Coordinates of C-alpha atoms in Angstrom, one line a residue:
X1 CA 71.2 -98.7 -1.2
X2 CA 72.0 -101.9 -3.0
X3 CA 73.9 -102.2 -6.6
X4 CA 74.6 -104.1 -9.3
X5 CA 77.5 -104.7 -11.7
X6 CA 77.4 -104.3 -15.4
X7 CA 80.6 -105.5 -17.5
X8 CA 81.2 -105.0 -21.1
X9 CA 83.4 -107.6 -22.8
X10 CA 84.7 -105.9 -25.9
X11 CA 86.7 -105.8 -28.8
X12 CA 89.2 -103.1 -27.9
X13 CA 88.9 -103.5 -24.1
X14 CA 86.6 -104.8 -20.7
X15 CA 84.6 -102.1 -19.1
X16 CA 82.8 -102.8 -16.3
X17 CA 80.4 -100.4 -14.5
X18 CA 78.6 -100.3 -11.1
X19 CA 75.4 -99.0 -10.8
X20 CA 73.4 -98.2 -8.0
X21 CA 69.6 -99.3 -8.8
X22 CA 68.6 -96.1 -10.2
X23 CA 71.3 -96.6 -12.8
X24 CA 73.2 -93.9 -12.3
X25 CA 77.0 -94.7 -12.6
X26 CA 79.1 -94.8 -9.2
X27 CA 82.4 -96.2 -10.6
X28 CA 84.0 -97.5 -14.2
X29 CA 87.1 -99.0 -15.4
X30 CA 88.4 -100.1 -18.3
X31 CA 91.4 -102.8 -19.4
X32 CA 92.3 -102.7 -23.1
X33 CA 94.2 -105.9 -24.6
X34 CA 95.3 -107.1 -27.9
X35 CA 93.9 -108.8 -31.1
X36 CA 96.1 -111.1 -33.1
X37 CA 96.2 -111.7 -36.9
X38 CA 98.6 -114.8 -37.5
X39 CA 97.3 -114.1 -41.2
X40 CA 95.7 -112.3 -43.5
X41 CA 91.8 -112.0 -42.5
X42 CA 92.6 -114.0 -39.3
X43 CA 91.0 -112.1 -36.0
X44 CA 91.5 -114.2 -32.7
X45 CA 91.9 -113.1 -29.2
X46 CA 93.0 -114.8 -25.4
X47 CA 90.1 -115.8 -23.3
X48 CA 92.7 -115.1 -20.7
X49 CA 92.8 -111.3 -21.3
X50 CA 89.6 -110.9 -21.4
X51 CA 89.0 -112.8 -17.5
X52 CA 91.9 -110.8 -16.1
X53 CA 90.0 -107.6 -17.3
X54 CA 86.8 -108.8 -15.8
X55 CA 88.7 -109.3 -12.6
X56 CA 90.7 -106.2 -12.3
X57 CA 88.1 -104.0 -13.5
X58 CA 85.5 -105.7 -11.0
X59 CA 88.3 -105.5 -8.3
X60 CA 88.5 -101.5 -9.5
X61 CA 85.4 -100.3 -9.1
X62 CA 84.5 -101.9 -6.0
X63 CA 87.5 -100.7 -4.1
X64 CA 87.2 -97.2 -5.5
X65 CA 83.7 -96.9 -4.6
X66 CA 83.9 -98.0 -1.2
X67 CA 80.3 -99.8 -1.6
X68 CA 79.8 -102.5 1.1
X69 CA 79.8 -106.1 -1.1
X70 CA 76.8 -106.8 0.9
X71 CA 74.9 -104.5 -1.1
X72 CA 75.6 -105.7 -4.6
X73 CA 73.3 -107.9 -5.7
X74 CA 73.7 -108.8 -9.3
X75 CA 76.1 -108.9 -11.9
X76 CA 75.5 -108.9 -15.9
X77 CA 77.6 -110.0 -18.6
X78 CA 77.5 -107.7 -22.3
X79 CA 80.2 -109.6 -24.8
X80 CA 81.4 -109.1 -28.5
X81 CA 79.3 -111.9 -30.4
X82 CA 79.6 -115.0 -32.2
X83 CA 83.7 -115.5 -30.5
X84 CA 84.3 -119.0 -30.3
X85 CA 86.0 -120.1 -26.9
X86 CA 86.8 -124.2 -26.6
X87 CA 87.7 -125.8 -23.2
X88 CA 88.4 -129.6 -22.9
X89 CA 87.5 -131.9 -19.9
X90 CA 89.5 -129.8 -17.3
X91 CA 88.5 -126.7 -18.4
X92 CA 91.3 -125.8 -19.9
X93 CA 91.0 -123.2 -22.7
X94 CA 92.5 -125.3 -26.0
X95 CA 93.2 -122.1 -28.2
X96 CA 92.9 -118.5 -28.9
X97 CA 89.1 -117.6 -29.5
X98 CA 88.6 -116.9 -33.2
X99 CA 86.3 -113.6 -32.9
X100 CA 83.7 -111.9 -34.7
X101 CA 85.7 -110.6 -37.3
X102 CA 87.6 -113.3 -38.1
X103 CA 86.8 -114.2 -42.3
X104 CA 88.7 -117.5 -42.4
X105 CA 85.7 -120.0 -42.9
X106 CA 84.3 -119.3 -46.5
X107 CA 84.4 -123.1 -47.4
X108 CA 82.3 -123.8 -44.3
X109 CA 79.5 -121.5 -44.6
X110 CA 79.6 -123.2 -48.4
X111 CA 80.0 -126.7 -46.6
X112 CA 76.6 -125.2 -44.1
X113 CA 74.9 -124.2 -47.2
X114 CA 75.3 -127.7 -48.8
X115 CA 74.5 -129.7 -46.0
X116 CA 71.6 -127.8 -44.3
X117 CA 70.7 -125.9 -47.5
X118 CA 70.4 -121.8 -47.4
X119 CA 66.6 -121.6 -47.3
X120 CA 66.5 -123.7 -44.1
X121 CA 69.3 -122.2 -42.5
X122 CA 67.3 -119.0 -43.1
X123 CA 64.2 -120.8 -41.6
X124 CA 66.1 -122.3 -38.1
X125 CA 68.7 -119.4 -37.7
X126 CA 66.5 -116.6 -38.8
X127 CA 69.9 -115.8 -40.9
X128 CA 72.1 -117.2 -43.8
X129 CA 75.7 -119.3 -43.1
X130 CA 77.7 -116.1 -42.5
X131 CA 81.4 -116.5 -41.9
X132 CA 81.7 -114.2 -38.7
X133 CA 79.3 -116.3 -37.3
X134 CA 79.8 -119.6 -34.8
X135 CA 79.0 -122.4 -36.6
X136 CA 81.2 -122.2 -39.3
X137 CA 84.2 -121.7 -37.0
X138 CA 83.7 -124.7 -35.4
X139 CA 83.6 -126.5 -38.4
X140 CA 86.8 -124.4 -39.4
X141 CA 88.5 -126.3 -36.3
X142 CA 86.9 -129.8 -37.5
X143 CA 88.3 -129.2 -41.2
X144 CA 91.9 -127.9 -39.9
X145 CA 92.7 -128.4 -36.2
X146 CA 91.4 -132.1 -35.6
X147 CA 93.6 -132.8 -32.5
X148 CA 92.2 -130.1 -30.7
X149 CA 88.7 -130.8 -31.9
X150 CA 88.9 -133.9 -30.3
X151 CA 89.4 -132.7 -27.3
X152 CA 86.7 -129.9 -27.1
X153 CA 84.3 -130.9 -24.0
X154 CA 82.7 -127.3 -23.9
X155 CA 81.8 -124.1 -26.5
X156 CA 81.1 -120.5 -24.8
X157 CA 80.8 -117.5 -26.5
X158 CA 83.4 -114.7 -25.2
X159 CA 81.1 -113.6 -22.2
X160 CA 79.4 -117.0 -21.7
X161 CA 83.4 -117.6 -21.2
X162 CA 83.6 -114.8 -18.2
X163 CA 80.3 -115.9 -16.5
X164 CA 82.5 -119.7 -16.3
X165 CA 85.0 -117.9 -14.6
X166 CA 83.0 -116.2 -12.2
X167 CA 80.2 -119.3 -11.5
X168 CA 81.4 -122.4 -12.6
X169 CA 78.2 -122.7 -14.7
X170 CA 77.8 -123.6 -18.6
X171 CA 75.3 -121.3 -19.9
X172 CA 74.2 -119.0 -22.3
X173 CA 71.7 -116.8 -23.2
X174 CA 69.1 -116.4 -26.2
X175 CA 70.9 -112.9 -27.9
X176 CA 74.2 -114.3 -27.9
X177 CA 73.2 -117.7 -28.7
X178 CA 71.5 -116.7 -31.6
X179 CA 74.8 -115.3 -33.5
X180 CA 75.8 -118.6 -32.7
X181 CA 73.8 -120.3 -36.2
X182 CA 72.8 -123.3 -33.6
X183 CA 69.7 -121.9 -32.1
X184 CA 66.4 -122.0 -33.3
X185 CA 65.6 -118.8 -32.9
X186 CA 61.8 -118.6 -33.4
X187 CA 61.2 -121.1 -30.6
X188 CA 64.3 -119.8 -28.6
X189 CA 66.3 -123.4 -27.8
X190 CA 69.3 -125.4 -29.7
X191 CA 68.5 -127.0 -32.7
X192 CA 68.6 -130.6 -32.8
X193 CA 68.5 -130.7 -36.6
X194 CA 71.0 -128.3 -37.2
X195 CA 73.1 -130.1 -34.6
X196 CA 73.0 -133.5 -35.6
X197 CA 73.2 -132.4 -39.5
X198 CA 76.7 -130.7 -38.9
X199 CA 77.7 -133.4 -36.5
X200 CA 78.1 -130.8 -33.5
X201 CA 77.9 -132.7 -30.4
X202 CA 74.9 -130.5 -27.7
X203 CA 76.5 -131.7 -24.7
X204 CA 79.2 -129.3 -25.6
X205 CA 77.1 -126.4 -25.6
X206 CA 75.8 -124.5 -22.6
X207 CA 72.0 -124.4 -20.9
X208 CA 70.2 -121.4 -23.0
X209 CA 68.2 -119.0 -20.8
X210 CA 66.6 -115.8 -21.2
X211 CA 68.9 -112.4 -20.9
X212 CA 67.8 -111.2 -17.4
X213 CA 66.9 -115.0 -15.8
X214 CA 69.7 -116.3 -12.8
X215 CA 72.5 -118.4 -15.0
X216 CA 74.1 -119.1 -11.9
X217 CA 76.1 -117.5 -8.3
X218 CA 79.8 -116.3 -7.3
X219 CA 82.1 -119.0 -6.4
X220 CA 83.5 -118.6 -3.0
X221 CA 86.9 -118.6 -4.2
X222 CA 85.7 -115.9 -7.2
X223 CA 84.0 -113.9 -4.3
X224 CA 86.8 -113.5 -2.2
X225 CA 89.6 -112.7 -4.9
X226 CA 86.5 -109.6 -6.3
X227 CA 85.6 -108.3 -3.1
X228 CA 82.0 -109.5 -3.3
X229 CA 80.0 -111.9 -1.4
X230 CA 79.6 -115.7 -2.5
X231 CA 76.4 -116.0 -4.2
X232 CA 76.3 -113.1 -5.8
X233 CA 73.9 -113.7 -8.7
X234 CA 75.1 -113.5 -12.3
X235 CA 72.0 -113.4 -15.1
X236 CA 71.8 -114.4 -18.8
X237 CA 73.2 -111.1 -19.8
X238 CA 73.3 -110.1 -23.8
X239 CA 74.8 -109.8 -26.4
X240 CA 76.6 -106.2 -27.2
X241 CA 73.7 -104.6 -29.4
X242 CA 71.0 -106.4 -27.3
X243 CA 72.5 -105.1 -24.5
X244 CA 73.2 -101.8 -26.1
X245 CA 69.3 -101.8 -26.9
X246 CA 68.6 -102.6 -23.0
X247 CA 70.7 -99.6 -22.1
X248 CA 68.6 -97.1 -24.5
X249 CA 65.4 -98.2 -23.4
X250 CA 64.3 -100.3 -27.4
X251 CA 62.7 -102.7 -25.2
X252 CA 58.8 -102.0 -26.8
X253 CA 57.5 -102.2 -30.5
X254 CA 58.3 -99.1 -32.2
X255 CA 61.5 -98.4 -30.9
X256 CA 64.8 -98.8 -32.6
X257 CA 68.2 -97.0 -32.2
X258 CA 70.5 -96.2 -34.9
X259 CA 74.7 -96.5 -34.0
X260 CA 77.1 -94.8 -36.0
X261 CA 80.5 -96.3 -35.2
X262 CA 82.7 -97.6 -37.6
X263 CA 80.2 -99.7 -39.3
X264 CA 76.3 -98.2 -38.6
X265 CA 73.6 -100.6 -37.2
X266 CA 70.5 -100.2 -37.5
X267 CA 68.3 -102.1 -34.9
X268 CA 64.5 -102.4 -34.0
X269 CA 62.5 -104.6 -31.2
X270 CA 59.6 -106.4 -32.2
X271 CA 57.1 -108.9 -30.3
X272 CA 56.5 -111.0 -33.0
X273 CA 59.4 -112.6 -35.1
X274 CA 59.9 -111.6 -38.5
X275 CA 62.6 -113.3 -40.5
X276 CA 63.9 -111.6 -43.9
X277 CA 64.4 -115.0 -46.3
X278 CA 66.5 -112.6 -48.7
X279 CA 69.1 -112.4 -45.5
X280 CA 69.4 -108.6 -45.7
X281 CA 68.9 -108.3 -42.0
X282 CA 69.7 -110.5 -39.1
X283 CA 67.2 -111.3 -36.6
X284 CA 68.1 -112.4 -33.4
X285 CA 66.3 -113.4 -30.1
X286 CA 66.2 -109.9 -27.9
X287 CA 67.2 -109.6 -24.1
X288 CA 63.6 -109.3 -23.3
X289 CA 61.6 -112.9 -22.5
X290 CA 60.2 -114.0 -25.5
X291 CA 60.6 -110.9 -28.0
X292 CA 63.0 -110.4 -31.0
X293 CA 65.2 -107.8 -32.6
X294 CA 65.9 -107.1 -35.8
X295 CA 69.4 -105.6 -37.1
X296 CA 70.7 -104.0 -40.9
X297 CA 74.3 -103.3 -41.1
X298 CA 76.0 -100.9 -43.0
X299 CA 80.0 -102.2 -42.8
X300 CA 81.1 -98.4 -43.8
X301 CA 79.4 -95.7 -41.5
X302 CA 81.8 -94.1 -39.4
X303 CA 84.6 -95.5 -41.5
X304 CA 83.6 -93.9 -44.9
X305 CA 84.1 -90.2 -42.5
X306 CA 87.1 -91.3 -40.8
X307 CA 88.9 -92.2 -44.4
X308 CA 87.6 -88.5 -45.9
X309 CA 88.9 -87.1 -42.7
X310 CA 92.4 -88.6 -43.1
X311 CA 92.6 -87.8 -46.5
X312 CA 91.2 -84.6 -47.0
X313 CA 90.7 -82.6 -44.1
X314 CA 94.2 -82.1 -43.2
X315 CA 93.0 -78.4 -42.8
X316 CA 90.3 -79.0 -40.1
X317 CA 93.0 -81.7 -37.9
X318 CA 95.3 -78.6 -37.4
X319 CA 93.1 -76.2 -36.9
X320 CA 91.1 -78.6 -34.6
X321 CA 94.5 -79.0 -32.5
X322 CA 94.7 -75.1 -32.3
X323 CA 91.5 -74.6 -31.1
X324 CA 91.7 -77.4 -28.7
X325 CA 88.3 -79.2 -30.9
X326 CA 87.3 -82.4 -32.4
X327 CA 88.2 -82.6 -35.6
X328 CA 84.8 -83.6 -36.7
X329 CA 83.0 -80.9 -35.0
X330 CA 84.7 -78.3 -37.5
X331 CA 83.6 -81.2 -40.2
X332 CA 80.1 -80.5 -39.1
X333 CA 80.8 -76.7 -39.1
X334 CA 82.0 -77.2 -42.9
X335 CA 79.0 -79.7 -44.1
X336 CA 76.5 -77.4 -42.5
X337 CA 77.0 -75.2 -45.3
X338 CA 75.8 -77.0 -48.1
X339 CA 72.6 -77.7 -48.8
X340 CA 70.1 -80.8 -48.5
X341 CA 71.8 -83.5 -51.7
X342 CA 75.5 -82.0 -51.2
X343 CA 74.8 -80.1 -55.0
X344 CA 73.4 -83.0 -56.8
X345 CA 76.4 -84.8 -55.5
X346 CA 75.9 -89.2 -53.9
X347 CA 78.2 -91.2 -52.4
X348 CA 77.9 -94.9 -51.3
X349 CA 79.5 -95.9 -48.4
X350 CA 80.4 -99.1 -49.5
X351 CA 84.6 -99.1 -48.9
X352 CA 84.3 -102.7 -47.0
X353 CA 81.5 -104.0 -49.6
X354 CA 78.0 -104.3 -48.2
X355 CA 75.9 -106.3 -45.9
X356 CA 72.4 -104.5 -45.7
X357 CA 70.5 -104.6 -47.9
X358 CA 73.2 -105.6 -50.5
X359 CA 74.8 -109.0 -49.3
X360 CA 77.7 -107.8 -51.7
X361 CA 81.7 -107.9 -50.7
X362 CA 82.6 -106.6 -54.0
X363 CA 80.7 -103.3 -53.9
X364 CA 82.8 -100.8 -53.3
X365 CA 82.6 -96.6 -52.8
X366 CA 81.2 -94.2 -55.3
X367 CA 80.9 -90.6 -55.4
X368 CA 77.9 -90.2 -58.3
X369 CA 77.6 -86.8 -59.9
X370 CA 80.7 -85.0 -59.0
X371 CA 81.9 -82.1 -61.1
X372 CA 83.8 -79.4 -61.5
X373 CA 81.7 -77.3 -59.5
X374 CA 82.1 -79.4 -56.4
X375 CA 84.2 -78.4 -53.6
X376 CA 85.5 -80.4 -50.5
X377 CA 82.6 -79.6 -48.4
X378 CA 80.2 -80.7 -50.8
X379 CA 82.0 -84.4 -50.6
X380 CA 81.7 -83.9 -46.7
X381 CA 78.7 -83.4 -46.9
X382 CA 78.2 -86.2 -49.6
X383 CA 80.0 -88.8 -47.6
X384 CA 77.0 -87.6 -44.4
X385 CA 74.3 -88.0 -46.7
X386 CA 75.3 -91.3 -48.2
X387 CA 75.8 -92.9 -45.0
X388 CA 72.2 -92.2 -44.0
X389 CA 70.8 -92.8 -47.3
X390 CA 72.7 -96.5 -46.4
X391 CA 70.5 -96.7 -42.9
X392 CA 67.3 -95.8 -44.5
X393 CA 68.1 -98.8 -46.6
X394 CA 67.9 -101.0 -43.4
X395 CA 64.6 -99.1 -42.2
X396 CA 63.0 -99.6 -45.7
X397 CA 64.1 -103.8 -45.5
X398 CA 62.4 -103.7 -41.8
X399 CA 59.1 -102.0 -43.3
X400 CA 59.0 -104.8 -45.7
X401 CA 59.0 -107.3 -42.8
X402 CA 56.0 -105.5 -41.1
X403 CA 58.6 -103.8 -38.3
X404 CA 57.9 -100.2 -37.8
X405 CA 59.6 -97.2 -36.5
X406 CA 58.3 -94.6 -34.6
X407 CA 60.7 -93.8 -31.9
X408 CA 64.8 -93.9 -33.0
X409 CA 67.5 -93.4 -30.7
X410 CA 70.7 -92.3 -31.6
X411 CA 74.1 -93.7 -30.5
X412 CA 78.1 -94.1 -31.3
X413 CA 80.1 -91.7 -32.6
X414 CA 77.9 -90.5 -35.2
X415 CA 75.0 -90.2 -32.3
X416 CA 76.9 -87.2 -30.8
X417 CA 76.6 -84.8 -34.3
X418 CA 73.9 -82.4 -34.5
X419 CA 73.9 -82.8 -38.1
X420 CA 74.2 -86.4 -38.3
X421 CA 70.8 -86.4 -36.2
X422 CA 68.9 -84.6 -38.0
X423 CA 69.5 -85.8 -41.5
X424 CA 68.6 -89.1 -39.3
X425 CA 65.9 -87.9 -38.4
X426 CA 65.2 -86.3 -42.1
X427 CA 65.2 -89.6 -43.8
X428 CA 63.9 -91.9 -41.2
X429 CA 60.5 -89.1 -41.2
X430 CA 60.9 -90.0 -37.7
X431 CA 62.1 -87.6 -34.3
X432 CA 65.7 -89.1 -33.2
X433 CA 66.7 -89.0 -29.6
X434 CA 70.2 -89.5 -27.2
X435 CA 70.1 -91.5 -24.1
X436 CA 71.1 -89.3 -21.3
X437 CA 73.5 -92.0 -20.2
X438 CA 76.5 -93.1 -22.7
X439 CA 77.2 -96.2 -20.9
X440 CA 75.2 -98.7 -23.2
X441 CA 75.7 -102.3 -23.1
X442 CA 77.1 -101.8 -19.3
X443 CA 74.3 -100.2 -18.6
X444 CA 72.2 -102.6 -20.4
X445 CA 73.3 -105.8 -18.6
X446 CA 73.5 -103.7 -15.4
X447 CA 69.8 -103.3 -16.0
X448 CA 68.6 -106.7 -16.6
X449 CA 71.4 -107.5 -13.3
X450 CA 68.8 -105.2 -11.6
X451 CA 65.7 -107.3 -12.9
X452 CA 67.5 -110.4 -12.1
X453 CA 67.9 -109.5 -8.9
X454 CA 64.4 -108.1 -8.1
X455 CA 64.7 -104.5 -8.0
X456 CA 62.0 -104.4 -10.8
X457 CA 59.8 -106.9 -12.3
X458 CA 60.4 -106.4 -16.0
X459 CA 63.0 -105.1 -18.2
X460 CA 60.0 -102.7 -19.7
X461 CA 60.2 -101.1 -16.3
X462 CA 63.4 -100.9 -15.1
X463 CA 64.0 -99.4 -18.6
X464 CA 61.1 -97.0 -17.6
X465 CA 62.8 -96.1 -14.5
X466 CA 66.4 -95.9 -15.2
X467 CA 66.8 -94.8 -19.4
X468 CA 66.3 -91.3 -19.4
X469 CA 66.4 -88.7 -22.7
X470 CA 68.9 -86.5 -23.3
X471 CA 68.2 -84.6 -26.8
X472 CA 65.5 -84.8 -29.5
X473 CA 65.6 -84.0 -32.7
X474 CA 62.5 -83.7 -35.2
X475 CA 62.4 -83.8 -38.4
X476 CA 62.1 -80.7 -40.6
X477 CA 59.4 -81.4 -43.5
X478 CA 61.1 -79.4 -46.1
X479 CA 64.0 -81.4 -45.8
X480 CA 62.3 -84.5 -45.3
X481 CA 60.5 -84.0 -49.3
X482 CA 64.0 -83.1 -50.6
X483 CA 65.8 -85.6 -48.9
X484 CA 63.5 -88.4 -50.6
X485 CA 63.7 -87.4 -54.3
X486 CA 67.6 -87.9 -53.7
X487 CA 67.3 -91.0 -51.4
X488 CA 65.1 -92.7 -54.7
X489 CA 68.0 -91.6 -56.8
X490 CA 70.8 -93.2 -54.5
X491 CA 68.6 -96.6 -54.3
X492 CA 69.0 -96.8 -58.3
X493 CA 73.0 -96.5 -58.3
X494 CA 74.0 -100.1 -56.7
X495 CA 71.8 -102.0 -59.1
X496 CA 73.5 -100.8 -62.1
X497 CA 76.4 -101.1 -60.8
X498 CA 76.0 -104.8 -59.6
X499 CA 77.8 -106.3 -62.1
X500 CA 80.3 -103.6 -62.6
X501 CA 82.0 -104.3 -58.8
X502 CA 81.9 -107.9 -59.6
X503 CA 84.1 -107.4 -62.7
X504 CA 86.3 -104.8 -60.7
X505 CA 86.7 -107.4 -58.0
X506 CA 88.3 -109.6 -61.1
X507 CA 90.7 -107.6 -62.7

């Protein structure tokens, strides 16, 4: 039998999974590492930590599986997006990587808008200038660390640094490169116009591939260390969300997934590029050749429920310990006893500001309609519904853009909640499914490696064979109509409070 390896370089750790050709897990290993925050708003990691984690997890899965090295035919890498890795002309890492959640670049975002123009940036990169994305970080290095800037020879993203470690190739692929704000997203290539305007040397950037294309092969020394064969292919791979899309089968028009983790993501596939000129959602190249995806983000999704749990659900925490069950399971049971609409209580989940559809760092959480009749259970249900209303906002922007969703997958911690899945089905008015595999990004890049190795002729064919459905939640027509009344009111609350949020921030 033939096998592939999927490596997922995340923020908290790197997970490596060895899959057989049908996508079944043979062995899995995760190694964690720290994040450094030298100042408020800063977030950095050591690329060497990622490399060591990748090397040691690959060695572990190979040793534990006893699979012959000759039978491993390809490697795919997924990674946290937007991180900045700088190498000198001897391939030494120049400084810690500034990663996706770092927020130090507000001045550089203003600089990009001034030099290029906000509208032109959206036309080229399909997104407005953003503090967490890579281009602004490069300008920050130029403005604040000129000695390091003067020694730059290569710029790589986190997963692409791992590719370099494996292959000694400077390369990237379209889905991850879309998040650098240097790629011409409609045409899937570096933008000479942007590079010239921002004075970034094109020679610093790697060659751009499609996600399932072969980008290089294992060097002899790396193959010997990993216990694999020299010449084993390494495909383009994908950014984490694009990889998760492949891992859940979201590779055709009409398909989408919703992730409820700390933040919430709604991600939809489209064969035609569609750009929101208001910048409310992100448009990037998809991991399927010559297609794109649109992605909306709500900042305080699972975070809202965690905040409520930590501050108001001590009873559920203690009871869960005694019963040996998850406290979120008990919270679900409490919320199930409350009717749709939480007895006329609405919640805005803007604990960390918001991105979609309101790009507003000053927005804050709100309970609207709170009265003496309400109980903790009502508030709990309203939190879950408020997060789901916010995710519905993403769907509404997609519809404005001509991207329609008829097939929704649910992922992340929220996807394991039957109640939350039912809310998603009712508010999206479509069936909501969960995938049988929970490997997400690692499976996605494993599938891309399988396509690159010739197991399958296309990503869609591979997903049809490998991705299996576990549960299906269908909408309840009565709930659909009831939720719609509350959702329409929910949409009116933020505009009414927008100026007040700004005033609050200035106090």
